[in-house]
PDB file of C-alpha atoms in Angstrom:
ATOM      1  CA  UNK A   1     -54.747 -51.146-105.599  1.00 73.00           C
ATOM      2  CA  UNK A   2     -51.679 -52.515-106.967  1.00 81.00           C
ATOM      3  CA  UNK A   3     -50.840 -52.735-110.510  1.00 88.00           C
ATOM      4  CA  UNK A   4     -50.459 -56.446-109.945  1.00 93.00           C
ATOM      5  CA  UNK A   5     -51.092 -58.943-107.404  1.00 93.00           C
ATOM      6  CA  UNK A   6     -49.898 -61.853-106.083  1.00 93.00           C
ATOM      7  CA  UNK A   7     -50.031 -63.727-102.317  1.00 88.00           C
ATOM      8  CA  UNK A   8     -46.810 -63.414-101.348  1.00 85.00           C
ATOM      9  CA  UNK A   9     -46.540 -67.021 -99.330  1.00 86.00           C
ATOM     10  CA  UNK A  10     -44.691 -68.344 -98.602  1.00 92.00           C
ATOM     11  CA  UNK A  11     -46.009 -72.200 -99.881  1.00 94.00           C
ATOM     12  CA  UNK A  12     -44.160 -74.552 -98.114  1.00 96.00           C
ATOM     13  CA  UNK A  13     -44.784 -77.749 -99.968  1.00 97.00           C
ATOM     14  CA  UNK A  14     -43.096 -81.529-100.148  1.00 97.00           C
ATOM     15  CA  UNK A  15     -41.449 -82.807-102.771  1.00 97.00           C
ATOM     16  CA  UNK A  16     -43.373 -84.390-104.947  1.00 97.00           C
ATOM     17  CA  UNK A  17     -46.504 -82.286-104.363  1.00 97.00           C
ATOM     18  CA  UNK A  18     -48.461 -79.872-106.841  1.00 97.00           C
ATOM     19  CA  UNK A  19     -48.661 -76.396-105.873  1.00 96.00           C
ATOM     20  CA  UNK A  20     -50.262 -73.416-107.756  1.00 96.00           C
ATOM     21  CA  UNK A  21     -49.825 -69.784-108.110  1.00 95.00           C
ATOM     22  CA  UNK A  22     -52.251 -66.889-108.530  1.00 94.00           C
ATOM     23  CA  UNK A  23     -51.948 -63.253-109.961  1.00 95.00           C
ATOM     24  CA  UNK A  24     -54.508 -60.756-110.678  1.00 96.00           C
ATOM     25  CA  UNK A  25     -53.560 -57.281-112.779  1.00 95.00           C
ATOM     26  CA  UNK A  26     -55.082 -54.195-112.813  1.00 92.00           C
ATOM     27  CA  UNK A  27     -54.372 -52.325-116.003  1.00 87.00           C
ATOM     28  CA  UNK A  28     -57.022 -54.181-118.772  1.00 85.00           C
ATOM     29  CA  UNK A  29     -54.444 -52.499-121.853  1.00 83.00           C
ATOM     30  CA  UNK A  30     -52.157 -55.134-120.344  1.00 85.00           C
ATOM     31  CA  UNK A  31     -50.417 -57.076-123.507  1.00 82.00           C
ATOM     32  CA  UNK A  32     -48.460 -59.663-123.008  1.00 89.00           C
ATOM     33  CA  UNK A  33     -47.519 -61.570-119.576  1.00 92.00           C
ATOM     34  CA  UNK A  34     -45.075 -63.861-118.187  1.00 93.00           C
ATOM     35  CA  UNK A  35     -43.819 -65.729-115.021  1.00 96.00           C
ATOM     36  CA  UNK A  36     -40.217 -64.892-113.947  1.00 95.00           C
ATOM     37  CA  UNK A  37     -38.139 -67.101-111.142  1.00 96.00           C
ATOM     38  CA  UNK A  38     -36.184 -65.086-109.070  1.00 95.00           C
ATOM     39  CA  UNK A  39     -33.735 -66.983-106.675  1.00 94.00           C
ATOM     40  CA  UNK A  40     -32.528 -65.075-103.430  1.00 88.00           C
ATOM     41  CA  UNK A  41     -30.249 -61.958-104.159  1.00 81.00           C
ATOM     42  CA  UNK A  42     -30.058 -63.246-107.841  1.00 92.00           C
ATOM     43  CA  UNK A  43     -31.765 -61.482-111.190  1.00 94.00           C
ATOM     44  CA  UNK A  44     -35.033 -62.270-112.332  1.00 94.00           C
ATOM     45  CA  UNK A  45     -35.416 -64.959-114.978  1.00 93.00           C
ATOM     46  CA  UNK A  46     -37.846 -65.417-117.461  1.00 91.00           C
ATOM     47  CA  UNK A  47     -39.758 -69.113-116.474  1.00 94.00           C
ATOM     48  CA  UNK A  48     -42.119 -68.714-119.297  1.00 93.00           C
ATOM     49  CA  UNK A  49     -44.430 -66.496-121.261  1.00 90.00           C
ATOM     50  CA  UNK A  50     -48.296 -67.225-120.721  1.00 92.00           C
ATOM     51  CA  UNK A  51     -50.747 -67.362-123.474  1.00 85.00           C
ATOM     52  CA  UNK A  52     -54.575 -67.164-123.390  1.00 84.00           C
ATOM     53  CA  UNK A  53     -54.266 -70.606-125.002  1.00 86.00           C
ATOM     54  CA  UNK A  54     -52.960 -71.600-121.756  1.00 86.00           C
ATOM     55  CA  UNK A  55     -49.629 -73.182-122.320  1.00 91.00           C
ATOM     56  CA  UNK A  56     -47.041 -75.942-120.875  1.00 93.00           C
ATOM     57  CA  UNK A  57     -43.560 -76.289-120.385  1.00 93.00           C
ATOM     58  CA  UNK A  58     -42.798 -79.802-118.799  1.00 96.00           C
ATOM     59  CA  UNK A  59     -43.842 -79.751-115.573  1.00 97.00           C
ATOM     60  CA  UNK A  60     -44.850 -76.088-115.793  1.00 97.00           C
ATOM     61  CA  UNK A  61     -48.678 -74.831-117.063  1.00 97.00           C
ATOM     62  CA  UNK A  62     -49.466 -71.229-117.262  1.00 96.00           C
ATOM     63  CA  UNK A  63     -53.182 -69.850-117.976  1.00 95.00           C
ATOM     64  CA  UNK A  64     -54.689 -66.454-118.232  1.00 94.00           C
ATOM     65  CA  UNK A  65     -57.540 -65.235-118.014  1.00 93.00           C
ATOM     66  CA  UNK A  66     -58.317 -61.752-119.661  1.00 91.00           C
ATOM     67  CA  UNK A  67     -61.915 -61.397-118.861  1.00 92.00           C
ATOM     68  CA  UNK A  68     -61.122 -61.943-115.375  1.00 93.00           C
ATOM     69  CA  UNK A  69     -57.339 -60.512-115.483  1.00 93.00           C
ATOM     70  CA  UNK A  70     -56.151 -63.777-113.536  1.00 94.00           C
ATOM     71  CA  UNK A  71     -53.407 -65.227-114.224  1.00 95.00           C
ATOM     72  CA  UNK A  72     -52.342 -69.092-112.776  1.00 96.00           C
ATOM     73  CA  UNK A  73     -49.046 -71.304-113.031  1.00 97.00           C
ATOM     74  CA  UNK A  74     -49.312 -74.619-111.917  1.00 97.00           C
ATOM     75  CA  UNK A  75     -46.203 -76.557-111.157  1.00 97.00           C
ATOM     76  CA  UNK A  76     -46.133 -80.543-110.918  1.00 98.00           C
ATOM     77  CA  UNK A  77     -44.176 -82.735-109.185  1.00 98.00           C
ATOM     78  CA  UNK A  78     -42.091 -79.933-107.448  1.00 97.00           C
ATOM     79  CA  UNK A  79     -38.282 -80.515-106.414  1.00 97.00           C
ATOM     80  CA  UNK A  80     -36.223 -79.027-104.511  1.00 97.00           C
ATOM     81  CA  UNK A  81     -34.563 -76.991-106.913  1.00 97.00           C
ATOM     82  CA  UNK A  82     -38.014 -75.137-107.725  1.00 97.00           C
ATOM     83  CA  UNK A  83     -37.594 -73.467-104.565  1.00 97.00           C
ATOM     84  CA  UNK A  84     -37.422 -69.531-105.650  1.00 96.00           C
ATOM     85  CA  UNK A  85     -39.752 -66.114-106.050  1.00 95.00           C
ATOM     86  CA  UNK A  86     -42.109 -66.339-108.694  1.00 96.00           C
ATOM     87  CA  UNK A  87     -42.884 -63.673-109.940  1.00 95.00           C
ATOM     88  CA  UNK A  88     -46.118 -62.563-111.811  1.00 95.00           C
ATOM     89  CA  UNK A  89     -44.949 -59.653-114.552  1.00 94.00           C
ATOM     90  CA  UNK A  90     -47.006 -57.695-116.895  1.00 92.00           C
ATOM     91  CA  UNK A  91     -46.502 -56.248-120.018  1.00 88.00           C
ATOM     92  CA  UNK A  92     -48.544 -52.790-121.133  1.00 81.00           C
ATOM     93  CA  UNK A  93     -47.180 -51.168-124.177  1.00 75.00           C
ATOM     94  CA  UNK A  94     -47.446 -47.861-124.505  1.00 68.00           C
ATOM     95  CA  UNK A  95     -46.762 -44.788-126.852  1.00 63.00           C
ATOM     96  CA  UNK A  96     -43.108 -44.638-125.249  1.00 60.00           C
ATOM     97  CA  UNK A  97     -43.032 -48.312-125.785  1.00 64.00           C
ATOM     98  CA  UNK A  98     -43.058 -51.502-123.347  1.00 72.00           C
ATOM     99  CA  UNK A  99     -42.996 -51.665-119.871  1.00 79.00           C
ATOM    100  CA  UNK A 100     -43.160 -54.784-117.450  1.00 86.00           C
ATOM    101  CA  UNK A 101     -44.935 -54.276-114.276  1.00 89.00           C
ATOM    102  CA  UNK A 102     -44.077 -56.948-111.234  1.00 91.00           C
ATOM    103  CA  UNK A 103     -45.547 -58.245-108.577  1.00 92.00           C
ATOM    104  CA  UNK A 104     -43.730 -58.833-105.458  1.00 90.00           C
ATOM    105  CA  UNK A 105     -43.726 -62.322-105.645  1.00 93.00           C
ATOM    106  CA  UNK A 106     -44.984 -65.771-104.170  1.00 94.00           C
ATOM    107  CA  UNK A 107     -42.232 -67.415-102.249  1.00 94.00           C
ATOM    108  CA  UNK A 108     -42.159 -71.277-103.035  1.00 96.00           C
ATOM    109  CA  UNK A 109     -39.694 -73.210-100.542  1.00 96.00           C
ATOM    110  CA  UNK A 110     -40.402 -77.121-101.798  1.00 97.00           C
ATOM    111  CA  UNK A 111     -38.756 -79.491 -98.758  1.00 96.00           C
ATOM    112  CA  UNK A 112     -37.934 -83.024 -98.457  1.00 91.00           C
TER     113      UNK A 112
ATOM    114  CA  UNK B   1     -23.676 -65.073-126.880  1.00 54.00           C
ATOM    115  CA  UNK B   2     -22.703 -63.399-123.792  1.00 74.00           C
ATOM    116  CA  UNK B   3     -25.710 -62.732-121.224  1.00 92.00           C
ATOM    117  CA  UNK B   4     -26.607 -58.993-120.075  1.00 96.00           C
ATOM    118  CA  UNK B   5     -23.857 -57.239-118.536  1.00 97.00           C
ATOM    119  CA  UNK B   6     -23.876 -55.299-115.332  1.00 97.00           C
ATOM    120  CA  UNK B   7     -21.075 -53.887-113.434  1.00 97.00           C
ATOM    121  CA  UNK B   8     -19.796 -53.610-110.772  1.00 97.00           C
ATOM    122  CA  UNK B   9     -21.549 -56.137-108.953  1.00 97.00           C
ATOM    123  CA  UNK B  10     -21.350 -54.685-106.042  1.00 97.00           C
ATOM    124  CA  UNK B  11     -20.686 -50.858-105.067  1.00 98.00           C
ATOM    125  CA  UNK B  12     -19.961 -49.097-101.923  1.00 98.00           C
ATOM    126  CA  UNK B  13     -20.959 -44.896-101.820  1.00 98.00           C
ATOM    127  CA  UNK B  14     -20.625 -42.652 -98.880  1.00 97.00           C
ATOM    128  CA  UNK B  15     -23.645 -40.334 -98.533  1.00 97.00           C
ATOM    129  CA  UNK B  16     -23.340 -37.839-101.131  1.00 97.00           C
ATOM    130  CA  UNK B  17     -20.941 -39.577-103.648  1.00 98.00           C
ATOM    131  CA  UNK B  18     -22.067 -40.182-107.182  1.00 98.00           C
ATOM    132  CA  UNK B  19     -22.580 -44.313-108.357  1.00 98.00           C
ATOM    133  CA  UNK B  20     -22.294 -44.939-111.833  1.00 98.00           C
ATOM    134  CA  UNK B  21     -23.896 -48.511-112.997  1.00 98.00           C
ATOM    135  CA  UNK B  22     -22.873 -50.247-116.007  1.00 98.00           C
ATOM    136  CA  UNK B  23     -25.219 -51.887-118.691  1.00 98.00           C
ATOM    137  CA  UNK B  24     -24.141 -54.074-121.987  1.00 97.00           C
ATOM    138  CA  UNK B  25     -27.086 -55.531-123.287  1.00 95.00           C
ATOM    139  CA  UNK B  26     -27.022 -59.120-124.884  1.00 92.00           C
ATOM    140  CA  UNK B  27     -25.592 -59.200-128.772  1.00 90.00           C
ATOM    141  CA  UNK B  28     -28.088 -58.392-130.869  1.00 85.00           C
ATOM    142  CA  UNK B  29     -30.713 -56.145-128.419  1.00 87.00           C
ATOM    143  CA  UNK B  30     -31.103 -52.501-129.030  1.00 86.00           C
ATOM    144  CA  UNK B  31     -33.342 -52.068-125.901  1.00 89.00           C
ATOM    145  CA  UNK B  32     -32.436 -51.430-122.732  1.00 93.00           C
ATOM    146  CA  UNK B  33     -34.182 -51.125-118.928  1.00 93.00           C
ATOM    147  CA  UNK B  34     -33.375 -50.283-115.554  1.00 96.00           C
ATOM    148  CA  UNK B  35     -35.206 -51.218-112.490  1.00 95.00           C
ATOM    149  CA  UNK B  36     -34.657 -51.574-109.223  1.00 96.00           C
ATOM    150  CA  UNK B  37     -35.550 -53.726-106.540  1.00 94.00           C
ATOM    151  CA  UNK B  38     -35.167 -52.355-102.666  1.00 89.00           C
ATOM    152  CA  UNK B  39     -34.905 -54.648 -99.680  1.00 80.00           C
ATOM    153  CA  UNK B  40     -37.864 -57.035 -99.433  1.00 76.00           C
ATOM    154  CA  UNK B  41     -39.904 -55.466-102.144  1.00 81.00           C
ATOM    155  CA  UNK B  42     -40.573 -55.958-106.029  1.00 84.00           C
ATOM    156  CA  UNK B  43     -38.659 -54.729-108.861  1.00 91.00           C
ATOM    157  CA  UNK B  44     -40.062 -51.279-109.814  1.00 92.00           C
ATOM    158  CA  UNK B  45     -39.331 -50.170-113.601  1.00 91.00           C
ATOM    159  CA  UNK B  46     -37.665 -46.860-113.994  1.00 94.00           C
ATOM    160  CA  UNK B  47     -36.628 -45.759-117.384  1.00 94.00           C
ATOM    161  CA  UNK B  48     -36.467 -47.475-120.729  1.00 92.00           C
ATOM    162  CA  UNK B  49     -33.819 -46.555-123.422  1.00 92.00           C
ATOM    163  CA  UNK B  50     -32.413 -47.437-126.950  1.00 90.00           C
ATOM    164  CA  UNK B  51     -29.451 -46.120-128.235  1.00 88.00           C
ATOM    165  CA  UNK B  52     -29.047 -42.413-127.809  1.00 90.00           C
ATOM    166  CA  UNK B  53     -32.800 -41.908-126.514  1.00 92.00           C
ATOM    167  CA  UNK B  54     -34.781 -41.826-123.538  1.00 93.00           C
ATOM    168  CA  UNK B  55     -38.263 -43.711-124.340  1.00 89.00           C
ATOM    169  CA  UNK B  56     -39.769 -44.095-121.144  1.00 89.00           C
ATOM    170  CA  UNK B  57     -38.287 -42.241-117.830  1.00 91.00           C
ATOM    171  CA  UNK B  58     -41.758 -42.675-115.682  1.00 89.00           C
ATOM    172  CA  UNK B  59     -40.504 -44.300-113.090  1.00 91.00           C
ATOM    173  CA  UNK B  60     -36.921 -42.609-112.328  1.00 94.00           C
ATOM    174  CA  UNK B  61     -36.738 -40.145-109.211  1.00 94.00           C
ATOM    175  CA  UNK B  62     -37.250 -36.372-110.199  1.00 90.00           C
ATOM    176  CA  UNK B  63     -33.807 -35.627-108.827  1.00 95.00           C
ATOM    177  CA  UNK B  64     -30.291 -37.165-108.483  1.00 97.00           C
ATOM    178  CA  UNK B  65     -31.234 -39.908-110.998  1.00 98.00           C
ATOM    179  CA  UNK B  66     -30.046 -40.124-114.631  1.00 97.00           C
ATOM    180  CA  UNK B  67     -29.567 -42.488-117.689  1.00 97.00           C
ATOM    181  CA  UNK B  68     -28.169 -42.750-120.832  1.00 96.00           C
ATOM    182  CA  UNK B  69     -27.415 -45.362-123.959  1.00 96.00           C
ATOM    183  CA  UNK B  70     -24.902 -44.457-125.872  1.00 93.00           C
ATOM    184  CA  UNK B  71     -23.973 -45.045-129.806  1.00 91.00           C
ATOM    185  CA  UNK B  72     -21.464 -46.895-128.843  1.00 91.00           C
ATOM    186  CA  UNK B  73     -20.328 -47.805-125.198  1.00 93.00           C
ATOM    187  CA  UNK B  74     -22.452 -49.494-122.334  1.00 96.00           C
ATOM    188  CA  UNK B  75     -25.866 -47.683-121.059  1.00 97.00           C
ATOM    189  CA  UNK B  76     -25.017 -45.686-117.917  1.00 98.00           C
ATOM    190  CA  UNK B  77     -27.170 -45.562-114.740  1.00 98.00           C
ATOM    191  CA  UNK B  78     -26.156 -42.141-112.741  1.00 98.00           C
ATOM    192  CA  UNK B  79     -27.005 -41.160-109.281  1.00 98.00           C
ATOM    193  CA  UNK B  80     -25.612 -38.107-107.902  1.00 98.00           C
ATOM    194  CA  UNK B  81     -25.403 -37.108-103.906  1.00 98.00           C
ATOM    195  CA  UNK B  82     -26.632 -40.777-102.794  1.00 98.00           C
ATOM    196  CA  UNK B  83     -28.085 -41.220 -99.811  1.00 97.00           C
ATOM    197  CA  UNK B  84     -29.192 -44.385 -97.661  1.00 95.00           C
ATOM    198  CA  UNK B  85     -32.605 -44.603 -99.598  1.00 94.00           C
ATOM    199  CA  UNK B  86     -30.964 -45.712-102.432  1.00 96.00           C
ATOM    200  CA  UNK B  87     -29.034 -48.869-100.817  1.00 96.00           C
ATOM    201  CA  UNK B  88     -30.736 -50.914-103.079  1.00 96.00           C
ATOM    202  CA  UNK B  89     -30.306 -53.964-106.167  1.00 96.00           C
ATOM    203  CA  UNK B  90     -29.976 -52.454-109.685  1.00 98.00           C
ATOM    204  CA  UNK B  91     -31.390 -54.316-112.732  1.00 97.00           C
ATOM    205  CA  UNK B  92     -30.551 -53.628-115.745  1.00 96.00           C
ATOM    206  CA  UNK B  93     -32.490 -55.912-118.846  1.00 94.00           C
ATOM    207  CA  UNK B  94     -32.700 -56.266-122.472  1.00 91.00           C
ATOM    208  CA  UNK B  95     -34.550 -56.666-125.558  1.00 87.00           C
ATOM    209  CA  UNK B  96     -34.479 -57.243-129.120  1.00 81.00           C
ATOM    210  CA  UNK B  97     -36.487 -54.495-131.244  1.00 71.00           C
ATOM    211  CA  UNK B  98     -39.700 -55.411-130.193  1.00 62.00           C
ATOM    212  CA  UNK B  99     -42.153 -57.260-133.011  1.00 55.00           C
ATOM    213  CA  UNK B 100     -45.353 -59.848-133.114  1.00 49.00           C
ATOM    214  CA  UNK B 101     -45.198 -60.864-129.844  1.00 50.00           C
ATOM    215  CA  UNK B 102     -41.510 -60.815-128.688  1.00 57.00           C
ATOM    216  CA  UNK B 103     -41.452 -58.535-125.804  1.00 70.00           C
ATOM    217  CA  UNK B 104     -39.674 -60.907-123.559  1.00 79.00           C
ATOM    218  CA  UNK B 105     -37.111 -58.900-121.292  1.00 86.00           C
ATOM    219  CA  UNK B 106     -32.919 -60.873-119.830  1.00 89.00           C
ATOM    220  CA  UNK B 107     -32.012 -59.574-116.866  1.00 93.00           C
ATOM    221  CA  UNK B 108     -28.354 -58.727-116.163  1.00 96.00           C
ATOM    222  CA  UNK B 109     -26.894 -60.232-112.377  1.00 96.00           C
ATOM    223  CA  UNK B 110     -27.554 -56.893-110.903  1.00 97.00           C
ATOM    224  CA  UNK B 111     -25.638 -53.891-109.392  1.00 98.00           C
ATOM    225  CA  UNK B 112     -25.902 -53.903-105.384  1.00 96.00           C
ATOM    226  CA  UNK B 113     -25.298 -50.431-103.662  1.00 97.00           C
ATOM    227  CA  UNK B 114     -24.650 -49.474-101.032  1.00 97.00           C
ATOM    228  CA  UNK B 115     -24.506 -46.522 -99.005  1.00 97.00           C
ATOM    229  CA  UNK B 116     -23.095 -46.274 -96.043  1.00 96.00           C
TER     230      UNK B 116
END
């Protein structure tokens, strides 16, 4: 089974339309997570870090779940430019110190 | 404040040449990590260092592979005697000193190798 996991899509969606994103992770000693964009043959980039609060970033809302290590982010209103790799990434620290752990990625192509 | 650093951007080995990647962290971050990502697949950690030590080398190749942070001067990915396996995109991230909660990692642009 694989550290973490994520349907790797692609979600072909309109403009306009509300699409959202699932992960599940393995490893319960996981600490912190995040969702990183990653555009193609670019770097990853950090999108947002996700609380068990849940938490929002404009059109972005993120949500974890520890007892059921599921992790969600919902994005409103897509536009084009949201089209990208989203990546579900895990954080376990451990006695060498931190280490993120990424899933392959859900492919998001948003079209007119 | 200058992003992570990463050159080249782009390198070209023959089988069996040596690649040597480039790393300067953002101002300010102590912490460095390499991963790398091959075609059509995730990125896969493989060795976390601050300056002058190896933390965590879990995920770097038993052979052929090796890394290094210097006092002073950029952190150094090595790979000796490549071969076509390792055709692949190079990440390279940083960190602050980890405290609380701020374990958030910035990417550099990547190194892309190629062997040919």
């Amino acid at each position: 089974r694989k550290e973490v996991e994520q349907d790797p899509g692609p979600f072909n969606v309109p403009e306009g339309a509300t699409v959202a994103f699932n992960c599940t992770y393995s490893n319960s000693a996981s600490q912190s997570f995040f969702w990183y964009r990653q555009d193609c043959r670019k770097e990853p980039k950090l999108l947002m870090s996700v609380y068990s609060s849940g938490n929002e970033d404009g059109r972005f809302t993120a949500q974890l779940n520890r007892a059921s290590q599921y992790i969600s982010l919902l994005i409103r209103d897509s536009k084009l430019s949201d089209s990208a790799t989203y990546l579900c990434v895990v954080l376990v620290l451990t006695g060498g110190g931190n280490k993120l752990t990424f899933g392959t990625g859900t492919q998001l192509k948003v079209e007119l | 404040n200058a992003g992570v650093m990463q050159n080249p951007r782009h390198l070209v080995r023959r089988r069996g040449q040596e690649a040597r990647l480039r790393c300067s962290p953002m101002k300010g971050h102590s912490h460095v990590y390499w991963y790398r990502q091959l075609p059509e697949e995730g990125l896969k950690f493989m060795v976390y260092l601050q300056k002058e030590n190896i933390i965590d080398e879990s995920g770097m190749p038993k052979e052929r592979f090796s890394a290094e942070f210097p006092k002073e001067g950029p952190s150094i990915l090595r790979i000796q005697q490549v071969v076509r396996g390792d055709s692949a995109a190079y990440f390279c991230a940083s960190s602050p000193s980890p405290t609380g909660s701020s374990y958030e990692q910035y990417f550099g642009p990547g190194t892309r190798l190629t062997v040919t």
